[in-house]
């Protein structure tokens, strides 16, 4: 299904790999683009508001579409697609700017596996369903061999952990604070409210929730990832963590050295932009 904003971490990995800091400023103001057929594309934020110059951290935590598109346009959407493939997203995406906001489709399995890299120093685990096959005498006939892949550097993973925790601390995932545990994650909502997502993690578990109809139809007016998928995720985690001790992330993201530059990311747009 269409991913919505749960795809944005791939966009921001590309942003970080290009040398940007979470504390640099990006412009949240009206902008437009023309595609190869001359059609006008004018991205909007879900609240229909603009906040001017804001830190990249705030743009990510608040899931702001317009500053994200400005960053994607500056980088090139091809770079973002390449990052997604590194994280195990195998399908082909057209090289159009809306992909940076999650216009492409993926599966819950793919996105949950991809997110497992962020709390794990950039190492992603391949998903599997069968651990072991035994015969009647409990002799092992087949056994799964874990497969891991370094998707990004530990430094980028640590900075993304900081950003994804910011979603819970100051952004769209604040309801998850009710668990009183270290948590990172990302909400996602698609056009017309057809898909509601939350993919999040503790130091031990990465889990994803998708909610929607079998066919693509609206879940209801203003049904967001934060209002449907996230509460389901919280209920699941409450069951998992009953009477379990609190464990913090091994990555000490507070020690990540951010190079706070003076650049203001407006956009390297075409002459048709405004």
Short mmCIF file of C-alpha atoms in Angstrom, two decimals:
data_model
loop_
_atom_site.label_atom_id
_atom_site.label_comp_id
_atom_site.label_asym_id
_atom_site.label_seq_id
_atom_site.Cartn_x
_atom_site.Cartn_y
_atom_site.Cartn_z
CA UNK A 1 0.00 0.00 0.00
CA UNK A 2 1.01 3.63 -0.38
CA UNK A 3 3.48 4.41 2.38
CA UNK A 4 2.79 8.03 3.25
CA UNK A 5 5.17 9.60 5.72
CA UNK A 6 6.64 6.33 7.03
CA UNK A 7 8.76 6.57 3.85
CA UNK A 8 10.28 9.89 4.93
CA UNK A 9 13.17 8.38 6.94
CA UNK A 10 14.73 7.29 3.63
CA UNK A 11 14.50 10.88 2.40
CA UNK A 12 16.18 12.12 5.54
CA UNK A 13 18.91 9.47 5.41
CA UNK A 14 19.77 10.93 1.99
CA UNK A 15 19.69 14.42 3.54
CA UNK A 16 22.12 13.41 6.30
CA UNK A 17 24.42 11.58 3.89
CA UNK A 18 24.58 14.78 1.83
CA UNK A 19 26.09 16.52 4.85
CA UNK A 20 23.10 18.31 6.38
CA UNK A 21 22.65 18.56 10.14
CA UNK A 22 19.35 18.10 12.04
CA UNK A 23 19.80 21.63 13.35
CA UNK A 24 20.14 23.37 10.00
CA UNK A 25 17.24 25.45 8.75
CA UNK A 26 14.85 24.55 5.94
CA UNK A 27 12.12 26.75 4.55
CA UNK A 28 8.49 25.77 5.17
CA UNK A 29 6.72 28.12 2.73
CA UNK A 30 4.62 27.72 -0.44
CA UNK A 31 6.49 26.20 -3.38
CA UNK A 32 5.51 24.74 -6.75
CA UNK A 33 7.13 22.63 -9.45
CA UNK A 34 6.31 21.68 -13.02
CA UNK A 35 6.83 18.14 -14.21
CA UNK A 36 8.02 17.05 -17.63
CA UNK A 37 4.48 17.40 -19.00
CA UNK A 38 4.10 20.93 -17.69
CA UNK A 39 1.71 19.96 -14.90
CA UNK A 40 1.91 22.01 -11.70
CA UNK A 41 2.75 20.27 -8.42
CA UNK A 42 2.12 22.29 -5.24
CA UNK A 43 2.81 20.21 -2.10
CA UNK A 44 0.93 21.09 1.08
CA UNK A 45 1.30 20.37 4.77
CA UNK A 46 -1.47 18.40 6.47
CA UNK A 47 -2.42 21.40 8.63
CA UNK A 48 -2.51 23.71 5.60
CA UNK A 49 -0.07 26.03 7.40
CA UNK A 50 3.52 27.19 6.87
CA UNK A 51 6.05 27.86 9.62
CA UNK A 52 8.83 29.67 7.74
CA UNK A 53 12.42 28.71 8.54
CA UNK A 54 12.50 25.71 10.88
CA UNK A 55 15.20 23.19 11.91
CA UNK A 56 15.35 19.97 9.91
CA UNK A 57 14.64 18.13 13.17
CA UNK A 58 11.32 19.97 13.53
CA UNK A 59 10.44 19.36 9.88
CA UNK A 60 10.94 15.63 10.38
CA UNK A 61 9.32 15.31 13.82
CA UNK A 62 6.26 17.26 12.68
CA UNK A 63 6.13 15.40 9.34
CA UNK A 64 6.14 18.67 7.35
CA UNK A 65 5.69 17.89 3.66
CA UNK A 66 6.82 21.17 2.09
CA UNK A 67 10.29 21.39 3.68
CA UNK A 68 10.78 17.69 2.96
CA UNK A 69 10.05 18.28 -0.73
CA UNK A 70 12.47 21.23 -0.77
CA UNK A 71 15.21 18.99 0.59
CA UNK A 72 14.34 16.19 -1.86
CA UNK A 73 14.45 18.60 -4.78
CA UNK A 74 17.86 19.83 -3.68
CA UNK A 75 19.21 16.26 -3.49
CA UNK A 76 17.42 14.62 -6.41
CA UNK A 77 14.77 11.97 -5.86
CA UNK A 78 16.98 9.31 -7.49
CA UNK A 79 19.26 9.45 -4.45
CA UNK A 80 16.29 8.85 -2.14
CA UNK A 81 15.15 5.84 -4.17
CA UNK A 82 18.68 4.43 -3.98
CA UNK A 83 18.62 4.76 -0.18
CA UNK A 84 15.25 2.95 0.00
CA UNK A 85 16.67 0.04 -2.00
CA UNK A 86 19.60 -0.22 0.42
CA UNK A 87 17.03 -0.65 3.20
CA UNK A 88 15.41 -3.62 1.46
CA UNK A 89 12.61 -1.87 -0.47
CA UNK A 90 12.83 -3.89 -3.69
CA UNK A 91 10.11 -2.42 -5.88
CA UNK A 92 10.69 0.21 -8.53
CA UNK A 93 9.65 3.82 -7.90
CA UNK A 94 9.25 6.46 -10.60
CA UNK A 95 11.74 9.35 -10.18
CA UNK A 96 9.06 11.90 -9.22
CA UNK A 97 9.25 14.27 -6.26
CA UNK A 98 6.10 12.95 -4.48
CA UNK A 99 7.98 9.67 -3.90
CA UNK A 100 9.98 11.54 -1.23
CA UNK A 101 6.72 11.95 0.72
CA UNK A 102 5.72 8.29 0.39
CA UNK A 103 3.73 8.25 -2.85
CA UNK A 104 5.18 4.83 -3.72
CA UNK A 105 3.81 1.51 -2.46
CA UNK A 106 5.46 -1.02 -0.17
CA UNK A 107 4.55 -3.75 2.31
CA UNK A 108 4.40 -3.65 6.10
CA UNK A 109 7.06 -6.37 6.20
CA UNK A 110 9.45 -4.30 4.09
CA UNK A 111 9.07 -1.12 6.12
CA UNK A 112 9.32 -2.86 9.51
CA UNK A 113 12.49 -4.64 8.40
CA UNK A 114 13.93 -1.36 7.12
CA UNK A 115 13.27 0.43 10.42
CA UNK A 116 15.15 -2.30 12.33
CA UNK A 117 18.41 -0.74 11.10
CA UNK A 118 17.97 2.55 12.96
CA UNK A 119 18.28 1.26 16.55
CA UNK A 120 20.87 -1.32 15.45
CA UNK A 121 23.80 0.83 14.30
CA UNK A 122 22.63 0.74 10.69
CA UNK A 123 22.40 -3.07 10.45
CA UNK A 124 19.14 -4.39 8.98
CA UNK A 125 17.87 -7.91 9.62
CA UNK A 126 16.18 -9.81 6.80
CA UNK A 127 12.69 -10.91 7.89
CA UNK A 128 11.78 -14.59 8.07
CA UNK A 129 8.81 -16.67 9.19
CA UNK A 130 10.14 -20.18 9.90
CA UNK A 131 12.88 -20.53 12.52
CA UNK A 132 13.34 -24.31 12.34
CA UNK A 133 11.80 -27.47 10.90
CA UNK A 134 12.01 -30.64 13.02
CA UNK A 135 10.94 -34.21 12.44
CA UNK A 136 8.97 -36.46 14.79
CA UNK A 137 12.10 -37.18 16.86
CA UNK A 138 12.88 -33.44 17.27
CA UNK A 139 15.84 -33.70 14.91
CA UNK A 140 16.43 -30.49 12.98
CA UNK A 141 15.79 -30.89 9.26
CA UNK A 142 16.16 -27.23 8.31
CA UNK A 143 17.07 -24.12 10.25
CA UNK A 144 16.97 -20.47 9.31
CA UNK A 145 20.33 -18.71 9.00
CA UNK A 146 20.05 -15.07 10.02
CA UNK A 147 21.03 -12.58 7.35
CA UNK A 148 22.14 -9.04 8.15
CA UNK A 149 23.08 -6.07 6.00
CA UNK A 150 24.85 -2.79 6.84
CA UNK A 151 22.52 -0.27 5.23
CA UNK A 152 24.03 2.98 6.54
CA UNK A 153 27.00 3.99 8.66
CA UNK A 154 26.62 3.81 12.45
CA UNK A 155 26.94 7.59 12.55
CA UNK A 156 24.00 8.16 10.19
CA UNK A 157 21.96 5.49 12.00
CA UNK A 158 22.64 7.23 15.31
CA UNK A 159 21.52 10.60 13.95
CA UNK A 160 18.38 9.00 12.47
CA UNK A 161 17.73 7.44 15.88
CA UNK A 162 17.84 10.97 17.29
CA UNK A 163 15.35 12.17 14.65
CA UNK A 164 13.02 9.19 15.07
CA UNK A 165 13.02 9.63 18.83
CA UNK A 166 12.19 13.29 18.24
CA UNK A 167 8.95 12.16 16.54
CA UNK A 168 7.89 10.70 19.89
CA UNK A 169 9.35 13.46 22.05
CA UNK A 170 8.13 16.56 20.19
CA UNK A 171 6.31 15.39 17.06
CA UNK A 172 3.40 13.38 15.72
CA UNK A 173 4.11 10.29 17.86
CA UNK A 174 3.85 11.91 21.29
CA UNK A 175 1.13 9.48 22.43
CA UNK A 176 3.86 6.81 22.68
CA UNK A 177 5.35 8.71 25.64
CA UNK A 178 2.63 6.98 27.68
CA UNK A 179 4.73 3.80 27.59
CA UNK A 180 7.49 5.51 29.64
CA UNK A 181 10.19 3.81 27.58
CA UNK A 182 12.83 4.89 25.05
CA UNK A 183 10.97 4.80 21.71
CA UNK A 184 11.51 5.99 18.17
CA UNK A 185 9.20 5.76 15.19
CA UNK A 186 7.28 7.45 12.41
CA UNK A 187 3.62 8.02 11.68
CA UNK A 188 2.21 7.90 8.17
CA UNK A 189 -1.05 8.91 6.50
CA UNK A 190 -1.92 8.76 2.80
CA UNK A 191 -4.11 10.98 0.63
CA UNK A 192 -7.82 10.78 1.39
CA UNK A 193 -6.98 8.97 4.65
CA UNK A 194 -6.94 5.55 3.00
CA UNK A 195 -3.93 4.20 4.92
CA UNK A 196 -2.83 4.73 8.52
CA UNK A 197 0.70 3.71 9.57
CA UNK A 198 2.98 3.67 12.55
CA UNK A 199 6.34 1.91 12.55
CA UNK A 200 8.31 2.19 15.75
CA UNK A 201 10.90 0.54 17.93
CA UNK A 202 12.27 0.11 21.41
CA UNK A 203 15.86 -1.04 21.95
CA UNK A 204 14.66 -4.67 21.67
CA UNK A 205 11.71 -4.72 19.26
CA UNK A 206 10.76 -3.10 15.96
CA UNK A 207 7.08 -3.37 15.05
CA UNK A 208 4.79 -1.84 12.45
CA UNK A 209 1.04 -1.24 12.25
CA UNK A 210 -0.96 -0.59 9.09
CA UNK A 211 -4.70 0.04 9.12
CA UNK A 212 -6.89 0.32 6.05
CA UNK A 213 -9.59 -1.36 3.97
CA UNK A 214 -8.94 -4.17 1.51
CA UNK A 215 -9.79 -1.74 -1.26
CA UNK A 216 -8.45 1.81 -1.27
CA UNK A 217 -11.18 3.85 0.38
CA UNK A 218 -11.12 6.44 3.12
CA UNK A 219 -10.94 5.43 6.76
CA UNK A 220 -12.75 8.63 7.63
CA UNK A 221 -12.11 12.34 7.75
CA UNK A 222 -8.81 13.21 9.45
CA UNK A 223 -7.91 9.64 10.40
CA UNK A 224 -4.13 9.88 10.69
CA UNK A 225 -1.35 7.46 11.55
CA UNK A 226 -1.22 9.16 14.95
CA UNK A 227 -4.94 8.61 15.63
CA UNK A 228 -5.43 5.01 14.44
CA UNK A 229 -2.22 3.02 13.83
CA UNK A 230 -0.24 4.50 16.74
CA UNK A 231 -2.81 3.63 19.46
CA UNK A 232 -2.85 0.04 18.16
CA UNK A 233 0.97 -0.03 18.34
CA UNK A 234 0.88 1.31 21.90
CA UNK A 235 -1.61 -1.39 22.98
CA UNK A 236 0.62 -4.07 21.49
CA UNK A 237 3.73 -2.74 23.23
CA UNK A 238 1.92 -2.48 26.56
CA UNK A 239 1.19 -6.22 26.36
CA UNK A 240 4.77 -7.06 25.33
CA UNK A 241 6.39 -5.00 28.08
CA UNK A 242 4.22 -5.88 31.06
CA UNK A 243 6.56 -6.13 34.10
CA UNK A 244 9.67 -5.83 31.88
CA UNK A 245 12.59 -3.61 32.92
CA UNK A 246 13.30 -0.42 30.98
CA UNK A 247 16.34 -0.71 28.68
CA UNK A 248 17.88 2.29 26.93
CA UNK A 249 19.33 2.41 23.43
CA UNK A 250 23.00 1.46 23.16
CA UNK A 251 23.54 4.33 20.72
CA UNK A 252 24.20 7.41 22.80
CA UNK A 253 22.73 9.79 20.29
CA UNK A 254 23.25 12.74 22.61
CA UNK A 255 26.97 12.48 21.87
CA UNK A 256 26.57 12.69 18.12
CA UNK A 257 28.52 15.70 16.90
CA UNK A 258 26.33 17.86 14.70
CA UNK A 259 27.93 20.39 12.44
CA UNK A 260 25.49 23.23 12.72
CA UNK A 261 25.96 25.21 9.56
CA UNK A 262 24.52 28.50 8.50
CA UNK A 263 23.00 27.16 5.31
CA UNK A 264 19.36 27.79 4.80
CA UNK A 265 17.82 25.15 2.60
CA UNK A 266 15.41 27.04 0.39
CA UNK A 267 15.51 24.99 -2.80
CA UNK A 268 17.40 24.54 -6.00
CA UNK A 269 14.23 24.71 -7.96
CA UNK A 270 13.56 25.45 -11.56
CA UNK A 271 12.60 28.89 -12.79
CA UNK A 272 8.93 27.89 -12.63
CA UNK A 273 9.05 27.48 -8.86
CA UNK A 274 7.81 30.02 -6.35
#
